[in-house]
Amino acid sequence: MTRADAAETRRSIGDPRDTGPGTWRAGIRRAIRIGSRPGPWKRGPVLAATALLLGLCMLLHARIPNRIGNLGSLTETVLPWFGLFVPLLLAGALWRRSASAVVALLLPVLVWLQLYGDLLSDKSHPGGDLTVAGHNVGANNSDPAGTARDLAAAGADVLALEEITPQAKPLYEKELAKAYPHHTVLGTVGLWSKLPLSDTRPVDIQTDYGPLAETKPVDIKMADTRALRTTVATEQGPLAVYVAHLGSARVNPSAGFWTDSRDRNARALGKAIAAERNERVVLLGDLNGTTEDRAFAGLTSQLRSTQAVAGNGFGFSWPARFPVVRIDQILVRGVKPESSWTLPATGSDHLPVAAAIRW
């Protein structure tokens, strides 16, 4: 075979060693020939169906019913992680050489990008009139004093804490006193501020529920308070600040995704904020759920997430060792979020969250 014949042979089969002008044309022709064959489209029907089902689950997540084990809320809680199935299915499609599966994967890719693509960019801006932070300090925190020092060093103007135990309360008060001359603690939640506070009161989020709730002594109810409302006096005017720790969510075989107390708390908190007369509102708290969860519609219809508006990435906050969900939220109304971020880990199983806001 002559050199000319060898070169022509390489061009006809798309040999990568050939860099002549006809190479890319030959590659396109070869791809068209392969794509026009029935084989690649018939391979991998299960992979193609799975890809379509994945895309439809993400696209129609709001239609997934909660009647069976709160499946809809559970799906919305972990929805961002559905994107991990895409590279797995793509690897399977390439291994099977399935053209139909590759094309079907376009649906979940486009839906995921529509839902979360904006979170891949940094939307934060420098500056802000006020910095707020919130942290579930953890009832089992072995170093509350160290946690308090770390939080004080972060320099937020307003700091909300949840899950404060009676034993740890004096430690937080002592360590935060220098940085924050104003503070209030009601039950298991508290707020520390560099600015004056007023009109502080508990918020009834129906933690005690049922016929026996009315028989519970007032002092016991106060000790179990999990939400408060106060006014922070800023240079720009009064700011209503809510601190809340909603009921837990649990996954178990018998009940599925159990969220009864959390959902009841969320509805009550939403009604309280709807009745708030101050147009400027900040909610800081461990909501035990993501803002995508339909259970928080009463809150998210009134308030905006600082992370969604001005964050960089998903801002996952729990568990602290390997965060996979953002259940610690900063939601606002009447102010503009400039930036939103998570702070370094403390002795808690949650990460602190912070945001800068502007009037």
Short mmCIF file of C-alpha atoms in Angstrom, two decimals:
data_model
loop_
_atom_site.label_atom_id
_atom_site.label_comp_id
_atom_site.label_asym_id
_atom_site.label_seq_id
_atom_site.Cartn_x
_atom_site.Cartn_y
_atom_site.Cartn_z
CA MET A 1 0.00 0.00 0.00
CA THR A 2 1.33 3.39 -0.96
CA ARG A 3 1.47 6.34 1.44
CA ALA A 4 -1.34 8.02 -0.47
CA ASP A 5 -3.52 4.93 -0.10
CA ALA A 6 -2.79 4.74 3.66
CA ALA A 7 -3.71 8.40 4.15
CA GLU A 8 -6.94 7.94 2.25
CA THR A 9 -7.77 4.89 4.38
CA ARG A 10 -7.14 6.85 7.61
CA ARG A 11 -9.38 9.66 6.45
CA SER A 12 -12.20 7.30 5.57
CA ILE A 13 -12.21 5.72 9.03
CA GLY A 14 -11.54 8.92 11.00
CA ASP A 15 -7.99 7.97 12.14
CA PRO A 16 -7.04 10.50 14.90
CA ARG A 17 -3.50 10.74 13.53
CA ASP A 18 -4.83 12.47 10.46
CA THR A 19 -5.13 16.22 10.94
CA GLY A 20 -6.06 17.08 7.38
CA PRO A 21 -9.03 19.32 6.52
CA GLY A 22 -11.19 16.34 5.65
CA THR A 23 -10.88 14.71 9.06
CA TRP A 24 -13.69 16.59 10.82
CA ARG A 25 -15.96 16.15 7.82
CA ALA A 26 -15.32 12.42 7.90
CA GLY A 27 -16.06 12.36 11.63
CA ILE A 28 -19.39 14.11 11.11
CA ARG A 29 -20.33 11.73 8.30
CA ARG A 30 -19.38 8.76 10.49
CA ALA A 31 -21.48 10.10 13.41
CA ILE A 32 -24.45 10.60 11.07
CA ARG A 33 -24.08 7.08 9.73
CA ILE A 34 -23.96 5.63 13.26
CA GLY A 35 -26.89 7.75 14.42
CA SER A 36 -29.00 6.73 11.44
CA ARG A 37 -28.62 3.06 12.23
CA PRO A 38 -31.46 1.54 14.25
CA GLY A 39 -29.13 -0.23 16.70
CA PRO A 40 -28.02 2.70 18.95
CA TRP A 41 -31.63 3.89 19.29
CA LYS A 42 -32.88 0.46 20.29
CA ARG A 43 -30.19 -0.09 22.92
CA GLY A 44 -30.74 0.85 26.55
CA PRO A 45 -34.52 1.34 26.73
CA VAL A 46 -34.43 1.00 30.53
CA LEU A 47 -31.75 3.69 30.77
CA ALA A 48 -33.76 6.00 28.53
CA ALA A 49 -36.94 5.43 30.53
CA THR A 50 -35.09 6.03 33.80
CA ALA A 51 -33.66 9.30 32.47
CA LEU A 52 -37.11 10.50 31.43
CA LEU A 53 -38.58 9.49 34.79
CA LEU A 54 -35.80 11.39 36.59
CA GLY A 55 -36.51 14.51 34.57
CA LEU A 56 -40.25 14.27 35.14
CA CYS A 57 -39.76 13.82 38.90
CA MET A 58 -37.76 17.04 39.06
CA LEU A 59 -40.07 18.90 36.70
CA LEU A 60 -43.28 17.82 38.45
CA HIS A 61 -42.00 17.58 42.03
CA ALA A 62 -44.83 19.79 43.27
CA ARG A 63 -47.33 17.22 41.97
CA ILE A 64 -45.86 14.32 43.95
CA PRO A 65 -48.46 13.67 46.67
CA ASN A 66 -47.76 13.72 50.39
CA ARG A 67 -50.47 11.20 51.18
CA ILE A 68 -48.02 8.33 51.40
CA GLY A 69 -45.20 8.96 53.85
CA ASN A 70 -44.85 12.66 52.94
CA LEU A 71 -43.11 11.55 49.77
CA GLY A 72 -43.55 14.94 48.10
CA SER A 73 -41.85 16.86 50.91
CA LEU A 74 -39.06 14.29 51.13
CA THR A 75 -38.44 14.59 47.40
CA GLU A 76 -38.28 18.38 47.61
CA THR A 77 -35.88 18.19 50.55
CA VAL A 78 -33.28 16.23 48.59
CA LEU A 79 -34.19 17.52 45.12
CA PRO A 80 -30.81 19.16 44.34
CA TRP A 81 -29.10 15.80 44.77
CA PHE A 82 -31.17 14.26 41.98
CA GLY A 83 -28.59 15.78 39.66
CA LEU A 84 -26.08 13.14 40.77
CA PHE A 85 -28.04 10.52 38.83
CA VAL A 86 -27.27 12.27 35.54
CA PRO A 87 -23.54 11.32 35.27
CA LEU A 88 -24.37 7.78 36.43
CA LEU A 89 -26.99 7.38 33.73
CA LEU A 90 -24.69 9.01 31.17
CA ALA A 91 -21.94 6.52 31.98
CA GLY A 92 -24.42 3.70 31.50
CA ALA A 93 -25.66 5.17 28.23
CA LEU A 94 -22.12 5.48 26.86
CA TRP A 95 -21.26 1.96 27.97
CA ARG A 96 -24.37 0.61 26.24
CA ARG A 97 -23.83 2.96 23.28
CA SER A 98 -27.47 4.00 23.62
CA ALA A 99 -28.34 7.08 21.61
CA SER A 100 -31.88 7.12 23.00
CA ALA A 101 -30.61 7.25 26.60
CA VAL A 102 -28.21 10.09 25.81
CA VAL A 103 -31.00 12.15 24.23
CA ALA A 104 -33.39 11.33 27.10
CA LEU A 105 -30.84 12.70 29.58
CA LEU A 106 -31.32 16.16 28.10
CA LEU A 107 -34.60 16.43 30.04
CA PRO A 108 -33.18 16.03 33.59
CA VAL A 109 -30.16 18.18 32.71
CA LEU A 110 -32.31 21.07 31.48
CA VAL A 111 -34.75 20.80 34.39
CA TRP A 112 -31.96 20.72 36.98
CA LEU A 113 -30.30 23.76 35.42
CA GLN A 114 -33.63 25.57 35.39
CA LEU A 115 -34.14 24.82 39.09
CA TYR A 116 -30.62 25.34 40.40
CA GLY A 117 -28.46 26.77 37.67
CA ASP A 118 -28.48 30.24 39.22
CA LEU A 119 -27.01 28.80 42.43
CA LEU A 120 -23.85 27.84 40.56
CA SER A 121 -22.84 31.50 40.29
CA ASP A 122 -21.81 33.94 43.01
CA LYS A 123 -24.61 36.48 43.44
CA SER A 124 -23.13 38.23 46.47
CA HIS A 125 -22.20 41.91 46.61
CA PRO A 126 -19.91 43.71 49.05
CA GLY A 127 -21.24 45.87 51.83
CA GLY A 128 -24.57 46.09 53.56
CA ASP A 129 -26.23 48.09 56.33
CA LEU A 130 -26.55 45.20 58.77
CA THR A 131 -25.07 41.73 59.19
CA VAL A 132 -27.25 39.05 60.75
CA ALA A 133 -26.32 35.51 61.74
CA GLY A 134 -28.10 32.49 63.11
CA HIS A 135 -26.93 29.25 64.66
CA ASN A 136 -28.44 26.15 66.16
CA VAL A 137 -25.78 25.77 68.84
CA GLY A 138 -26.83 22.20 69.67
CA ALA A 139 -28.12 20.92 72.98
CA ASN A 140 -25.22 18.44 73.07
CA ASN A 141 -22.56 21.03 72.31
CA SER A 142 -19.55 20.12 74.45
CA ASP A 143 -17.97 23.59 74.17
CA PRO A 144 -20.66 26.30 74.33
CA ALA A 145 -18.15 28.90 75.55
CA GLY A 146 -15.89 28.24 72.58
CA THR A 147 -18.88 28.34 70.23
CA ALA A 148 -19.87 31.72 71.67
CA ARG A 149 -16.35 33.11 71.19
CA ASP A 150 -16.27 31.90 67.58
CA LEU A 151 -19.63 33.51 66.87
CA ALA A 152 -18.62 36.80 68.51
CA ALA A 153 -15.46 36.86 66.39
CA ALA A 154 -17.58 36.61 63.23
CA GLY A 155 -18.76 40.16 63.94
CA ALA A 156 -22.46 39.98 63.07
CA ASP A 157 -24.56 42.92 64.30
CA VAL A 158 -27.44 40.63 65.23
CA LEU A 159 -26.96 37.02 66.32
CA ALA A 160 -29.74 34.47 66.84
CA LEU A 161 -29.20 31.21 68.71
CA GLU A 162 -31.43 28.17 68.88
CA GLU A 163 -31.39 25.07 71.10
CA ILE A 164 -30.03 26.90 74.14
CA THR A 165 -30.07 24.66 77.21
CA PRO A 166 -30.49 26.01 80.78
CA GLN A 167 -26.98 24.77 81.58
CA ALA A 168 -25.37 26.51 78.59
CA LYS A 169 -27.33 29.76 78.79
CA PRO A 170 -25.04 31.46 81.38
CA LEU A 171 -21.99 30.57 79.28
CA TYR A 172 -23.43 32.14 76.15
CA GLU A 173 -24.46 35.23 78.09
CA LYS A 174 -21.02 35.61 79.63
CA GLU A 175 -19.01 35.10 76.44
CA LEU A 176 -21.24 37.26 74.24
CA ALA A 177 -21.75 40.12 76.71
CA LYS A 178 -18.77 42.19 75.55
CA ALA A 179 -19.64 42.07 71.85
CA TYR A 180 -23.40 42.34 72.33
CA PRO A 181 -24.71 44.73 75.00
CA HIS A 182 -28.32 43.82 74.25
CA HIS A 183 -29.82 40.35 74.38
CA THR A 184 -32.95 38.38 75.14
CA VAL A 185 -33.54 34.68 75.73
CA LEU A 186 -36.96 33.06 75.81
CA GLY A 187 -37.00 29.34 76.39
CA THR A 188 -34.54 27.69 74.01
CA VAL A 189 -34.08 30.62 71.59
CA GLY A 190 -32.29 33.93 72.01
CA LEU A 191 -31.10 37.03 70.22
CA TRP A 192 -27.91 39.03 70.85
CA SER A 193 -27.59 42.49 69.33
CA LYS A 194 -25.19 45.42 69.11
CA LEU A 195 -28.28 47.61 68.75
CA PRO A 196 -31.12 48.16 71.25
CA LEU A 197 -34.00 45.70 71.43
CA SER A 198 -37.61 46.34 72.32
CA ASP A 199 -41.09 44.79 72.18
CA THR A 200 -39.75 41.29 72.78
CA ARG A 201 -42.32 38.55 73.12
CA PRO A 202 -42.73 34.82 72.56
CA VAL A 203 -44.38 33.60 69.36
CA ASP A 204 -46.88 30.79 69.70
CA ILE A 205 -45.94 28.28 67.03
CA GLN A 206 -48.15 25.59 68.59
CA THR A 207 -45.36 23.56 70.09
CA ASP A 208 -47.89 22.46 72.70
CA TYR A 209 -50.82 21.02 70.82
CA GLY A 210 -53.89 19.06 71.79
CA PRO A 211 -56.38 18.98 74.67
CA LEU A 212 -53.67 18.84 77.36
CA ALA A 213 -51.82 21.92 76.08
CA GLU A 214 -54.04 24.31 78.03
CA THR A 215 -53.33 22.51 81.28
CA LYS A 216 -49.60 23.04 81.03
CA PRO A 217 -48.28 25.59 83.59
CA VAL A 218 -47.16 28.96 82.19
CA ASP A 219 -43.61 28.64 83.51
CA ILE A 220 -43.22 25.28 81.82
CA LYS A 221 -44.56 26.70 78.57
CA MET A 222 -42.11 29.59 78.74
CA ALA A 223 -39.21 27.22 79.36
CA ASP A 224 -40.16 25.32 76.22
CA THR A 225 -40.56 28.43 74.01
CA ARG A 226 -39.05 27.84 70.59
CA ALA A 227 -39.82 31.14 68.84
CA LEU A 228 -39.59 34.83 69.68
CA ARG A 229 -40.14 38.20 68.07
CA THR A 230 -38.31 41.43 68.89
CA THR A 231 -37.59 44.83 67.36
CA VAL A 232 -34.03 45.93 66.58
CA ALA A 233 -33.52 49.71 66.52
CA THR A 234 -31.34 50.44 63.49
CA GLU A 235 -30.24 53.76 62.00
CA GLN A 236 -32.58 53.07 59.10
CA GLY A 237 -35.57 52.41 61.33
CA PRO A 238 -37.11 49.50 63.27
CA LEU A 239 -36.47 45.96 62.09
CA ALA A 240 -38.71 43.10 63.23
CA VAL A 241 -36.60 40.00 63.92
CA TYR A 242 -38.03 36.54 64.47
CA VAL A 243 -36.01 33.64 65.86
CA ALA A 244 -37.48 30.16 65.53
CA HIS A 245 -36.63 26.52 65.97
CA LEU A 246 -39.30 24.38 64.35
CA GLY A 247 -40.08 20.77 65.19
CA SER A 248 -37.88 17.97 63.96
CA ALA A 249 -38.29 15.93 60.79
CA ARG A 250 -37.62 12.22 60.89
CA VAL A 251 -37.38 9.43 58.33
CA ASN A 252 -38.48 6.00 59.52
CA PRO A 253 -39.93 2.87 57.87
CA SER A 254 -43.36 3.09 59.51
CA ALA A 255 -44.19 6.80 59.08
CA GLY A 256 -41.97 7.69 56.15
CA PHE A 257 -40.92 11.34 56.29
CA TRP A 258 -42.50 12.42 59.58
CA THR A 259 -42.93 16.21 59.80
CA ASP A 260 -46.19 16.74 61.71
CA SER A 261 -44.89 19.07 64.44
CA ARG A 262 -42.59 20.94 62.04
CA ASP A 263 -45.39 21.58 59.56
CA ARG A 264 -47.73 22.74 62.33
CA ASN A 265 -45.04 25.11 63.62
CA ALA A 266 -44.40 26.43 60.10
CA ARG A 267 -48.07 27.24 59.54
CA ALA A 268 -48.33 29.05 62.88
CA LEU A 269 -45.13 31.00 62.23
CA GLY A 270 -46.37 31.98 58.78
CA LYS A 271 -49.57 33.38 60.30
CA ALA A 272 -47.59 35.34 62.90
CA ILE A 273 -45.40 36.94 60.24
CA ALA A 274 -48.42 37.68 58.07
CA ALA A 275 -49.81 39.68 60.99
CA GLU A 276 -46.52 41.59 61.46
CA ARG A 277 -47.06 45.31 60.87
CA ASN A 278 -43.43 46.21 60.37
CA GLU A 279 -42.63 46.08 56.67
CA ARG A 280 -39.00 45.12 57.37
CA VAL A 281 -38.72 41.56 58.71
CA VAL A 282 -35.88 39.06 59.21
CA LEU A 283 -36.49 35.44 60.19
CA LEU A 284 -33.49 33.54 61.57
CA GLY A 285 -33.85 29.94 62.56
CA ASP A 286 -33.46 26.22 62.27
CA LEU A 287 -36.57 25.36 60.27
CA ASN A 288 -35.67 21.68 59.94
CA GLY A 289 -36.42 21.84 56.25
CA THR A 290 -35.42 23.40 52.95
CA THR A 291 -37.21 26.32 51.36
CA GLU A 292 -38.18 24.07 48.43
CA ASP A 293 -40.38 22.01 50.78
CA ARG A 294 -44.06 22.80 50.21
CA ALA A 295 -44.58 22.83 53.98
CA PHE A 296 -42.98 26.29 54.07
CA ALA A 297 -45.21 27.87 51.43
CA GLY A 298 -46.76 30.11 54.09
CA LEU A 299 -43.30 31.51 54.84
CA THR A 300 -41.69 31.55 51.40
CA SER A 301 -44.70 33.33 49.91
CA GLN A 302 -43.95 36.26 52.23
CA LEU A 303 -40.17 36.11 52.68
CA ARG A 304 -37.13 35.67 50.46
CA SER A 305 -34.16 33.44 51.17
CA THR A 306 -30.92 35.44 51.42
CA GLN A 307 -29.01 32.43 50.12
CA ALA A 308 -31.18 32.14 47.02
CA VAL A 309 -31.00 35.87 46.29
CA ALA A 310 -27.42 36.75 47.24
CA GLY A 311 -25.54 33.57 48.09
CA ASN A 312 -22.73 31.61 46.47
CA GLY A 313 -23.78 28.00 46.02
CA PHE A 314 -26.35 26.02 47.98
CA GLY A 315 -25.21 27.10 51.45
CA PHE A 316 -25.80 23.67 52.98
CA SER A 317 -25.73 23.83 56.79
CA TRP A 318 -26.42 20.32 58.13
CA PRO A 319 -24.82 18.09 59.24
CA ALA A 320 -21.76 20.18 60.01
CA ARG A 321 -19.24 17.42 59.21
CA PHE A 322 -20.62 16.93 55.70
CA PRO A 323 -23.46 19.37 54.93
CA VAL A 324 -26.04 18.02 52.48
CA VAL A 325 -29.09 20.25 53.12
CA ARG A 326 -29.78 23.83 54.13
CA ILE A 327 -32.22 23.68 57.02
CA ASP A 328 -30.86 26.77 58.82
CA GLN A 329 -32.45 29.72 57.11
CA ILE A 330 -32.32 33.50 56.88
CA LEU A 331 -35.50 34.81 55.27
CA VAL A 332 -36.25 38.50 54.77
CA ARG A 333 -38.94 40.97 53.74
CA GLY A 334 -38.62 44.68 53.01
CA VAL A 335 -34.80 44.65 52.89
CA LYS A 336 -32.32 43.73 50.16
CA PRO A 337 -29.92 40.80 50.69
CA GLU A 338 -26.41 41.71 49.57
CA SER A 339 -24.60 38.50 50.50
CA SER A 340 -25.22 35.21 52.29
CA TRP A 341 -22.80 32.56 53.52
CA THR A 342 -22.08 29.83 56.05
CA LEU A 343 -19.61 30.32 58.89
CA PRO A 344 -16.99 27.78 60.03
CA ALA A 345 -18.08 24.83 62.14
CA THR A 346 -18.37 25.12 65.90
CA GLY A 347 -19.13 22.50 68.55
CA SER A 348 -22.62 22.09 67.09
CA ASP A 349 -23.87 19.63 64.50
CA HIS A 350 -25.11 22.62 62.44
CA LEU A 351 -23.11 25.27 60.62
CA PRO A 352 -23.86 28.92 61.46
CA VAL A 353 -25.36 30.99 58.64
CA ALA A 354 -24.97 34.71 58.01
CA ALA A 355 -26.17 37.42 55.63
CA ALA A 356 -25.59 41.10 54.95
CA ILE A 357 -28.70 43.15 54.22
CA ARG A 358 -29.29 46.66 52.95
CA TRP A 359 -32.24 49.02 53.23
#
